[in-house]
Coordinates of C-alpha atoms and ligand atoms in Angstrom, one line a residue:
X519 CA 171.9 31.2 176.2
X520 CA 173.5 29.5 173.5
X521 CA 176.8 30.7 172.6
X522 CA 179.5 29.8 170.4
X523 CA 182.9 30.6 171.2
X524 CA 182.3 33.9 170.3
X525 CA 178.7 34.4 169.4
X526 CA 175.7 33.7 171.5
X527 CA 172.7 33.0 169.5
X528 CA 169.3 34.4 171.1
X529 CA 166.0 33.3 169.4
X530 CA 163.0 34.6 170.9
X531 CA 160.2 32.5 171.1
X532 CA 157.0 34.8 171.5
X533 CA 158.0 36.5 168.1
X534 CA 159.3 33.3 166.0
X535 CA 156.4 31.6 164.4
X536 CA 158.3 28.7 163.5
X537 CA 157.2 26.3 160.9
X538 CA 155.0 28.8 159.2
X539 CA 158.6 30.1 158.3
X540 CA 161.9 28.0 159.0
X541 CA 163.9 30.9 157.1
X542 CA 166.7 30.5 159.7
X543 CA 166.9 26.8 159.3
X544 CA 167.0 26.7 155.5
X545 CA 169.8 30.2 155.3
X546 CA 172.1 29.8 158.3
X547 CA 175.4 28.4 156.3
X548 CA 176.3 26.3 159.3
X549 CA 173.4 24.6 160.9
X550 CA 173.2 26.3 163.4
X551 CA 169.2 26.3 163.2
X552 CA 166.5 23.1 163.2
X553 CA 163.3 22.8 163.0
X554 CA 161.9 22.2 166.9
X555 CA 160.8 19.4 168.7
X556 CA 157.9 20.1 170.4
X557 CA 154.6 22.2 169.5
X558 CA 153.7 25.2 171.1
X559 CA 150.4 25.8 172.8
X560 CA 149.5 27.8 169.7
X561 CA 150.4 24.8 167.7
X562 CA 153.9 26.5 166.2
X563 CA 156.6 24.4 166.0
X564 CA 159.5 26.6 166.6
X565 CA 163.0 26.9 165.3
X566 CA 165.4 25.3 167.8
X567 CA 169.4 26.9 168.4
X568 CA 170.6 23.3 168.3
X569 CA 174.4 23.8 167.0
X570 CA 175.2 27.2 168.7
X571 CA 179.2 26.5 168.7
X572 CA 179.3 26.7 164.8
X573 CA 177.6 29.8 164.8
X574 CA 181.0 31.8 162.7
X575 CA 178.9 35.6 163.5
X576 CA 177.9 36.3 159.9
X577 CA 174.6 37.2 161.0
X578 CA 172.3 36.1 157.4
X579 CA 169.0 34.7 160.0
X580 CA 169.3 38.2 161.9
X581 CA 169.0 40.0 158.6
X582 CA 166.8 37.4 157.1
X583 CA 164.3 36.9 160.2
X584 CA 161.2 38.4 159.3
X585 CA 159.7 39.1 163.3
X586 CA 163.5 40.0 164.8
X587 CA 163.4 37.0 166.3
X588 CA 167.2 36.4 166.2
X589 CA 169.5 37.9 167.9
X590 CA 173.1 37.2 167.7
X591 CA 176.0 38.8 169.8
X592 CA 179.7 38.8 170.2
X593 CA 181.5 38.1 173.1
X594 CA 184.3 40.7 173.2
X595 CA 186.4 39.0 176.4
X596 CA 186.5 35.5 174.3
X597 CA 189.0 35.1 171.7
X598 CA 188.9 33.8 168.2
X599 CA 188.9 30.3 168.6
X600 CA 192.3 28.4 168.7
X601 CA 192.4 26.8 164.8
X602 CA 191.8 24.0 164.6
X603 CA 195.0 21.1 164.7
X604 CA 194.2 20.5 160.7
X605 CA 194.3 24.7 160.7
X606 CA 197.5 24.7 162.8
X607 CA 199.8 22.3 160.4
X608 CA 199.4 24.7 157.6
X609 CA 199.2 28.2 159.6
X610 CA 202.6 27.9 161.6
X611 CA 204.5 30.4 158.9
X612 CA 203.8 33.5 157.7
X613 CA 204.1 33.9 153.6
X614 CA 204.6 37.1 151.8
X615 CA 206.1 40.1 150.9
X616 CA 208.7 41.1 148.6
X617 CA 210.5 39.0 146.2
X618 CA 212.6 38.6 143.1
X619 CA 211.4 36.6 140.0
X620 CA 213.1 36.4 136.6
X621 CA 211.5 38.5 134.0
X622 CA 208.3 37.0 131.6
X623 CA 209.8 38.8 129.0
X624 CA 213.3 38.4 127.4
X625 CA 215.3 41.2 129.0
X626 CA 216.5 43.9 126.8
X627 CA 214.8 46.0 124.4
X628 CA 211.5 45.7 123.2
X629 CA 209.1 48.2 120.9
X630 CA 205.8 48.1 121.5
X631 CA 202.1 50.0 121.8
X632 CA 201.6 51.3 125.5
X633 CA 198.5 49.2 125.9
X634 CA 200.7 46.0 124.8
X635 CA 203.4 47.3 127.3
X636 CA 200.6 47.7 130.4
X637 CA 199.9 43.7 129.5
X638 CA 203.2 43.1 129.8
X639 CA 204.0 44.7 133.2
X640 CA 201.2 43.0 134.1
X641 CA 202.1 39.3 133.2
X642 CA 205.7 40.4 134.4
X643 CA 204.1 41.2 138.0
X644 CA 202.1 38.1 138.3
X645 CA 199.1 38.7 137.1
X646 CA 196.9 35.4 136.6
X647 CA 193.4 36.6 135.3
X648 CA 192.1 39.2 133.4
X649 CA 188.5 40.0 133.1
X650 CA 187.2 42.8 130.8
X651 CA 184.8 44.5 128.4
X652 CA 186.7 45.7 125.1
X653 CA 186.7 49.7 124.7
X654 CA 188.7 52.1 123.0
X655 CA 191.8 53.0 123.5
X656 CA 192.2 50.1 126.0
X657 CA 191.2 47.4 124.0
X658 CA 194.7 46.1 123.0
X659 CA 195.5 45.4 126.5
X660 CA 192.8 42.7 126.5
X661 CA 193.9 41.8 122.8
X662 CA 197.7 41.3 124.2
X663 CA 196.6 39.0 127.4
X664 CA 193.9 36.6 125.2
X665 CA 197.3 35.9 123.5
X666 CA 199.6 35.9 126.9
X667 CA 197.9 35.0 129.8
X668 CA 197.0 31.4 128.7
X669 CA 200.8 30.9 127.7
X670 CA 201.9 31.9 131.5
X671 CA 199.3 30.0 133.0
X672 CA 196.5 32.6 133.2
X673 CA 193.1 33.3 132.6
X674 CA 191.7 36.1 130.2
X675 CA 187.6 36.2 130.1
X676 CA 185.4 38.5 128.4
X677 CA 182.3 39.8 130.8
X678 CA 179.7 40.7 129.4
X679 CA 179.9 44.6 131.3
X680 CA 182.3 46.3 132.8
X681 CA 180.6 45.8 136.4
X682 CA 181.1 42.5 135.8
X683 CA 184.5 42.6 134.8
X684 CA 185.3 44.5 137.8
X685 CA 183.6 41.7 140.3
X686 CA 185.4 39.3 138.8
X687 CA 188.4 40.4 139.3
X688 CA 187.5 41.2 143.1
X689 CA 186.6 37.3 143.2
X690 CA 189.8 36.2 141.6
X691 CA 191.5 38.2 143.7
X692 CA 189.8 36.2 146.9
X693 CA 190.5 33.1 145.0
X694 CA 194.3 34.2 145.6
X695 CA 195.5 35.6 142.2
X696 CA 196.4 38.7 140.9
X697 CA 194.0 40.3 138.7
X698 CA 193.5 43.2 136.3
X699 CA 191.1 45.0 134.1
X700 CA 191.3 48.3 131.7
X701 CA 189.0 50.3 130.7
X702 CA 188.2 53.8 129.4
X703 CA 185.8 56.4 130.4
X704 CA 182.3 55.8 130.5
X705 CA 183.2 51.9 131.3
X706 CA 185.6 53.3 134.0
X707 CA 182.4 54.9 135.3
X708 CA 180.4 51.8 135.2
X709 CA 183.3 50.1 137.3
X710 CA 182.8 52.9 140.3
X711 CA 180.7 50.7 142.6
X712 CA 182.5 47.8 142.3
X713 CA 186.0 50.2 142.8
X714 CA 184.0 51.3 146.5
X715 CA 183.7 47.6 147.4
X716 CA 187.2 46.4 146.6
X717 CA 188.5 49.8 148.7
X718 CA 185.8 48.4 151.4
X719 CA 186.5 44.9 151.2
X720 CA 190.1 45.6 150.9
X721 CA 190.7 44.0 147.6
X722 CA 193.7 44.2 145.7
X723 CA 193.7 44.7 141.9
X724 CA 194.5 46.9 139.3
X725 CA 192.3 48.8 137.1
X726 CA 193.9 50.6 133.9
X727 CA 191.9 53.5 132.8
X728 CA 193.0 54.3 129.1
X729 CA 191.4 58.1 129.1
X730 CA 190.0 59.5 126.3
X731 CA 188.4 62.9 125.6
X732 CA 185.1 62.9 127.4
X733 CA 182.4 63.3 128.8
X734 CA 180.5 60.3 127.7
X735 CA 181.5 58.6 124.6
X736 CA 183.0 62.1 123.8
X737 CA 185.8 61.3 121.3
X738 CA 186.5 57.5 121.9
X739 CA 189.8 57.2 119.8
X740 CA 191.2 60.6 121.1
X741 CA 192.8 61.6 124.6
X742 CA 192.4 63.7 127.4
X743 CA 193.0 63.3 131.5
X744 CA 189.6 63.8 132.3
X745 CA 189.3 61.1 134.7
X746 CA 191.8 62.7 137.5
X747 CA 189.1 63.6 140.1
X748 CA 186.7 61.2 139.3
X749 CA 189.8 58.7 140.4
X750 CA 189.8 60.0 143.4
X751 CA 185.8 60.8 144.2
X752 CA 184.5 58.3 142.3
X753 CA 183.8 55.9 145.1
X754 CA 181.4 56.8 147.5
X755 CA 182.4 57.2 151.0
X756 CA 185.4 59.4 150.8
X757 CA 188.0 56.5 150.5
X758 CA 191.8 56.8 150.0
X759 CA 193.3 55.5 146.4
X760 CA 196.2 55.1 144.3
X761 CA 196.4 56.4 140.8
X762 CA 199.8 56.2 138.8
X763 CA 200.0 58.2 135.7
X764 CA 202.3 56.7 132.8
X765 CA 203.9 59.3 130.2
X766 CA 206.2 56.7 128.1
X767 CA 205.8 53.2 126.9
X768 CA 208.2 52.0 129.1
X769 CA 206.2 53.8 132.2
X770 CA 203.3 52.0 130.9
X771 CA 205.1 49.0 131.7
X772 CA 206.7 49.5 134.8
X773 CA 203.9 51.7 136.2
X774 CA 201.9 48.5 135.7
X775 CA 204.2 46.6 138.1
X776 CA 204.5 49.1 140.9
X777 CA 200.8 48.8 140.3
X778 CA 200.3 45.2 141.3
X779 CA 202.7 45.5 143.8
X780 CA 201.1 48.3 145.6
X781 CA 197.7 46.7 145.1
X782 CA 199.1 43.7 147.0
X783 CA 200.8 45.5 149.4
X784 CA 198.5 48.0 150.7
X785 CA 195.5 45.2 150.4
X786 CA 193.7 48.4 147.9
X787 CA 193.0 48.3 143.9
X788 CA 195.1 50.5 141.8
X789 CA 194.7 52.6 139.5
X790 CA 197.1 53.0 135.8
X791 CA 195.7 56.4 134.8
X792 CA 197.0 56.4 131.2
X793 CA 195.7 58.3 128.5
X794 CA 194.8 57.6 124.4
X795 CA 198.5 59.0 123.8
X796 CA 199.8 56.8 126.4
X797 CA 198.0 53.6 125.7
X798 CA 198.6 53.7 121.5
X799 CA 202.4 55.4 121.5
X800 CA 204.4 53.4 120.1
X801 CA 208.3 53.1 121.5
X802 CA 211.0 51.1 122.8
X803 CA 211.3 50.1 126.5
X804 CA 213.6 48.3 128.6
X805 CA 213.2 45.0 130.2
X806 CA 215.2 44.0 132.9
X807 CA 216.7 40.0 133.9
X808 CA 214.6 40.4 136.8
X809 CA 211.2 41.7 138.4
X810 CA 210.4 42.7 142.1
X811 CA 207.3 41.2 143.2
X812 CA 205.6 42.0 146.2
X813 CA 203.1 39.0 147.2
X814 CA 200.3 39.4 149.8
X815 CA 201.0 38.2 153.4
X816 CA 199.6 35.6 154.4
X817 CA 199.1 34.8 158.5
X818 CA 197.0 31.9 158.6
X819 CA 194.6 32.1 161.8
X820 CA 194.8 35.8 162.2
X821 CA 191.3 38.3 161.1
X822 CA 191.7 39.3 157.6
X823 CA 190.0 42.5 158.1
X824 CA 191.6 44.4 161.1
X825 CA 195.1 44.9 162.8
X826 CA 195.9 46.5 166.3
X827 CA 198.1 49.5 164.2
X828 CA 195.3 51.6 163.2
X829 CA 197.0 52.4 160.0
X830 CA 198.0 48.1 159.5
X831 CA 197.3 46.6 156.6
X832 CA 195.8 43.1 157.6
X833 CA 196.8 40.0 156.4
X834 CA 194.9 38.5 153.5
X835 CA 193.8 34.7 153.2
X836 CA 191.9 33.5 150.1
X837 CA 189.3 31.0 149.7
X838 CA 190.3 27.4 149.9
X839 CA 192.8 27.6 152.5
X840 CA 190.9 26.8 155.7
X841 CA 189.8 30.3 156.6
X842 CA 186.1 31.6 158.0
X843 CA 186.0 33.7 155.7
X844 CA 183.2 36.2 155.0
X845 CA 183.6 39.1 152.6
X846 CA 181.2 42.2 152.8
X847 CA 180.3 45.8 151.6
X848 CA 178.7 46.4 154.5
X849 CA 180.8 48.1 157.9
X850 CA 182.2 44.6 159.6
X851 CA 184.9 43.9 162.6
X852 CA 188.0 42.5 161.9
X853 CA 186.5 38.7 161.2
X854 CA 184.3 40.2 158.8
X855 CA 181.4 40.2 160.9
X856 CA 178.6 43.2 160.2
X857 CA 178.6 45.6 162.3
X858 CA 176.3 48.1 160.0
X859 CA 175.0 49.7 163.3
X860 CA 178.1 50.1 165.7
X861 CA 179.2 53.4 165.3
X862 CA 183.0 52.6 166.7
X863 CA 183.5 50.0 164.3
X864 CA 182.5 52.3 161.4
X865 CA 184.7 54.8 162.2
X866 CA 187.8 52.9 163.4
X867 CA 187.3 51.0 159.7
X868 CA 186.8 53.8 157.7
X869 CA 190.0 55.8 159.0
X870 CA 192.1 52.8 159.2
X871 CA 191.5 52.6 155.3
X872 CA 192.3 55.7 154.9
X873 CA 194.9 56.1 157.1
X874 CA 196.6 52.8 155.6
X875 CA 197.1 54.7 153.1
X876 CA 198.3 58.0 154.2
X877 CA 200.3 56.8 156.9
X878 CA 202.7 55.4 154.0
X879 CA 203.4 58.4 151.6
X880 CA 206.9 57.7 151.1
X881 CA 206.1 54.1 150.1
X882 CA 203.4 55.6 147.5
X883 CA 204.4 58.9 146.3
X884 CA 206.9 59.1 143.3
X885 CA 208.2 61.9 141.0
X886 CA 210.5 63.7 138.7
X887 CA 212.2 66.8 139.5
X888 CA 213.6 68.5 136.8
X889 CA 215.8 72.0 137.1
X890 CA 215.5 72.6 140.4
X891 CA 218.4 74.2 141.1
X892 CA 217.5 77.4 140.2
X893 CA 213.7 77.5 138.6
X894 CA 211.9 80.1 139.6
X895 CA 208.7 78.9 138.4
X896 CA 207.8 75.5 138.6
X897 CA 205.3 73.4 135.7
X898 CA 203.4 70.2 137.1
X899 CA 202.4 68.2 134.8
X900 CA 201.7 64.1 134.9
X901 CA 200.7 61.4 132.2
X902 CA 201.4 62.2 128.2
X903 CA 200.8 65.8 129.1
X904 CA 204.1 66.1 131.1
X905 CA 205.9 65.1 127.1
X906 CA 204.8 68.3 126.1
X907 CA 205.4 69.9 129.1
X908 CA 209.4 69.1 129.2
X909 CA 209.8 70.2 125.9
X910 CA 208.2 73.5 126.6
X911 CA 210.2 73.9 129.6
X912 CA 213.5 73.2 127.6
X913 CA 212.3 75.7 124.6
X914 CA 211.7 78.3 127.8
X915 CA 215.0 77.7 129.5
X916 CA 216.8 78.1 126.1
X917 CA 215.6 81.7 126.1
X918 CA 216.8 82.2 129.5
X919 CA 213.5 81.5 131.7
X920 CA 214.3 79.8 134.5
X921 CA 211.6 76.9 134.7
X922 CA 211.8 74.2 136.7
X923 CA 209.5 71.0 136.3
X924 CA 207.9 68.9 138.5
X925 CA 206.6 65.3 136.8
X926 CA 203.8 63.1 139.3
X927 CA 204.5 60.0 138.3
X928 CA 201.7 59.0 141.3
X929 CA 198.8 61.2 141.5
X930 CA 196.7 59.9 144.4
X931 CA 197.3 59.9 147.3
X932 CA 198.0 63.6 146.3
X933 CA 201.4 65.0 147.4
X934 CA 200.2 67.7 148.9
X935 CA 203.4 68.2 151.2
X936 CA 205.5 69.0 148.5
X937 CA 203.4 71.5 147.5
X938 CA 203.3 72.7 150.8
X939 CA 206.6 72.6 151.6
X940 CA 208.0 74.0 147.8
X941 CA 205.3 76.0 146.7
X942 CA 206.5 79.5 148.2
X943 CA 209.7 79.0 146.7
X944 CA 208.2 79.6 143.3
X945 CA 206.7 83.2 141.7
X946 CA 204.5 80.8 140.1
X947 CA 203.2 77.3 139.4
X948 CA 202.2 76.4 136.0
X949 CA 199.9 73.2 135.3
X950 CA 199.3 72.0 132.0
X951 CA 196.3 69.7 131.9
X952 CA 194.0 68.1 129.3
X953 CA 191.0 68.7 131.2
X954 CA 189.0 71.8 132.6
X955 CA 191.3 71.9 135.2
X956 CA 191.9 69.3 137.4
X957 CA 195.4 69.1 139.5
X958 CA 195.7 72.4 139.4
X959 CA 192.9 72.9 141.7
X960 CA 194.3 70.7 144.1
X961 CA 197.8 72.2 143.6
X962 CA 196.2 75.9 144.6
X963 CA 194.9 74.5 147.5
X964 CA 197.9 73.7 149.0
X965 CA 200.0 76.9 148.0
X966 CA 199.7 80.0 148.4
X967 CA 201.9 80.8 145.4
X968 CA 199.7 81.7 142.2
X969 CA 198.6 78.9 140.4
X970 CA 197.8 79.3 136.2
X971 CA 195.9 76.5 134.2
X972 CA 197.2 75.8 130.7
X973 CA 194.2 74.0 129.3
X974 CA 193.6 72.3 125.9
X975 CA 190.0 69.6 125.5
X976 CA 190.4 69.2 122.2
X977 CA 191.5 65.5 122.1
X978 CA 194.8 66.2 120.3
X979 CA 198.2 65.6 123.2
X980 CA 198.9 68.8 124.7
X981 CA 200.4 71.2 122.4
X982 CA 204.1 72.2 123.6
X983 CA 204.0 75.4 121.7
X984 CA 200.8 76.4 123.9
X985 CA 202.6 75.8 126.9
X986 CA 205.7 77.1 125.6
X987 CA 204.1 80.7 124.6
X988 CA 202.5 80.7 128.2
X989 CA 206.0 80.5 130.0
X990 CA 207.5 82.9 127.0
X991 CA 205.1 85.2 128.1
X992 CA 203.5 85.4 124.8
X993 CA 200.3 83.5 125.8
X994 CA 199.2 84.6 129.6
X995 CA 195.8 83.8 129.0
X996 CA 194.6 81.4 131.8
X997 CA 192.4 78.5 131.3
X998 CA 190.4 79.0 134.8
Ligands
SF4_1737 S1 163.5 33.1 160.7 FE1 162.8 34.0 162.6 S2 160.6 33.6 162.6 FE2 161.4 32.3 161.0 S3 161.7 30.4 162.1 FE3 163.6 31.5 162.2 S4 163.5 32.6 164.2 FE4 161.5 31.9 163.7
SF4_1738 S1 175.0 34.3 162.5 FE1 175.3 33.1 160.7 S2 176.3 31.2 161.4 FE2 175.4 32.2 163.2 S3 173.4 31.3 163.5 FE3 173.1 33.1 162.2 S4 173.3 32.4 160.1 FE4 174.0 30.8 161.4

């Protein structure tokens, strides 16, 4: 049979009808295929297996053959294939990781529009393309980079949709640079399917979603955080994903760093959840002499796609550096091969994504505790939200509540252990959203502590007073 190092190509010659066809011939990438040389005795000239050993697994003629003809197999007991002497020179050292650049902006302060700031963190954490549709409120993050990106070397485009600004940053990111789009709402939700591939194909990228008061075009120019759970959900398939949620200018900015570099380092795309208060505040923010920079790893020769650590991150190559590489959607082994009918490699990739993830909490999760020392209630609160939020809880304190505040400053992977852990320490946990009710489901699930809703949809930033007269006592209506 012939085989390649690690594939044997089968073709079945009572079911190929040969040059009536000649699919295989024309779509195998590497030649594997030719036309045959002799005629059968039904007068078919048959596709011939002539170069089996450049067969690389991806398995286009077995998807493409219309009789089933083809069959191609891996050999599990045969390794990848030694690279090649070319492959070896530039593969002997592994690349990566964190590092240390000097800051794209002149340190010190600068005041700005949150959507200008998110640009910034961006540039500041290496970002070299942009692609996106404009939409309000995230519009002036694509204004900012036309301006900045080329003068750093970058590239901004304008797609002509959302999907297509998410693919092409998925393909940029392949191409080896860091990428970024923004969106809000209803282009957030035209970016889901793309989202699913990047978490499948294990993509890194950032995605800003400047929310505004939905659903649908809903109240373009105003804000709410009605986008939490569809974060999370929004890809099909149950996946794991990062959301950071910004509540200052200067958040917008670093939260857009940590953002790239958790993209990079988990091999994932990240999400800025900001909001309309977030995205067009302006304020001052800090810049520092220096940025940390985490860079993919790169280990030439070894699969892109799987590791021996079931919750490992693999390394990532990009095009043009001598790698076999195939990208897919579709369930594939660690080369990248489909596998869309092996239940063991579905199920060791889908919890290896997940667990990649969860495995690394205390890389992820971040927060702000605030009076814990003796609160015996506890507000969470996250994005713009959490502004009105502190002040409430000061306003409360000052009349001798004692009200402690929690801030996520990441909201997925949800730290449910806190929760856990905390939660009965509290009479009761508070959580002021600009949504129907969002967090705080996820907070009662993990807490057996009573959990109140202070809601507001109006597109207007939370009021403080409203969450103020809850923990007063004068307000104890709840939202849900
Ligand atoms: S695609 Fe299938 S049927 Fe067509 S020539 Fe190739 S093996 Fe034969
Ligand atoms: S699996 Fe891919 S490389 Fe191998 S023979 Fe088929 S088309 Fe060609």
């Amino acid at each position: 049979m012939p085989t390649s190092n690690e594939f044997t190509v089968q073709l079945d010659e009572e079911l190929c009808k040969g040059s009536d066809c000649y699919i295989c011939v024309h779509a195998c990438p590497k030649g594997v295929f030719v036309p045959g040389e002799h005629v059968t005795s039904k007068g078919l000239r048959l596709s011939q297996v002539k170069n089996p050993e450049e067969c690389v697994g991806c398995r286009i003629c077995e998807s493409f053959c219309p009789d089933l003809a083809i069959t191609i197999t891996e050999v599990p007991q045969i390794k990848k294939a030694a690279p090649s002497a070319e492959r070896k020179e530039f593969t002997s050292t592994a690349s990566g990781g964190w590092t240390t650049t000097p800051s794209s902006l002149e340190p010190g302060a600068h005041y700005m529009m949150g959507d200008e700031a998110c640009a910034e963190g961006a540039i500041a954490a290496g970002c070299g393309f942009y692609a996106g549709y404009p939409i309000t409120p995230a519009s002036e993050i694509m204004v900012h980079l036309t301006k900045r990106l080329p003068d750093t070397g970058g590239v901004f485009v304008q797609m002509e949709d959302e999907i297509a600004s998410m693919a092409a940053i998925i393909g940029a990111s392949w191409a080896g640079i860091k990428s970024m789009t923004a969106t809000a709402g209803p282009g957030y939700s035209l970016m889901m399917e793309n989202i699913g591939y990047a978490c499948m194909t294990e993509t890194p990228c950032v995605l800003v979603d400047i929310q505004r008061a939905g659903p649908s075009t809903g109240q373009a120019s105003r804000t709410g955080s009605g986008d939490v759970m569809q974060a999370k959900w929004g890809p099909h398939g149950g996946v794991e994903i990062i959301a950071l949620a910004p509540w200052s200018v200067q958040e917008m900015y670093d939260l857009t760093i940590r953002a790239f570099n958790l993209a990079e380092r988990f091999r994932v795309p990240v999400i800025v959840l900001g909001d309309a208060v977030t995205g067009h505040l302006r304020e001052s923010f800090q810049v520092e002499d220096t940025v940390r920079v985490f860079n993919r790893i790169k280990v030439p020769g070894a699969p892109p796609f799987g590791t021996d650590d079931e919750a490992g991150v693999p390394p990532m190559p990009s095009f043009g550096e001598g790698e076999d590489l195939l990208i897919t959607g579709s369930t594939h082994n660690r080369h990248g091969v489909r596998k869309t009918s092996d239940p063991d490699v579905h199920e060791r990739l889908v919890r290896r994504l997940s667990k990649k993830i969860t495995a690394h909490m205390d890389e992820i999760v971040d927060y702000d505790l605030y009076f814990e020392d003796d609160a015996e209630r506890l507000v969470v609160a996250y994005g713009s939200t959490a502004r009105s939020a502190l002040w409430a809880v000061n306003e409360a304190r000052e009349r001798g509540e004692r009200v402690g505040m929690l801030r996520l400053k990441s909201i997925w992977p949800f730290p449910a252990d806190i929760i856990r852990d905390w939660g009965d320490r509290y009479q009761e946990i508070i959580v002021p959203e600009t949504n129907l009710g969002q967090i705080s489901r996820v907070v009662r699930q993990h807490t057996a502590t009573p959990v109140r809703l202070v809601s507001q949809t109006n597109g207007e930033i939370m009021d403080p007073r409203h969450v103020r007269d809850f923990l007063l006592g004068k307000s104890r209506r709840e939202d849900n």
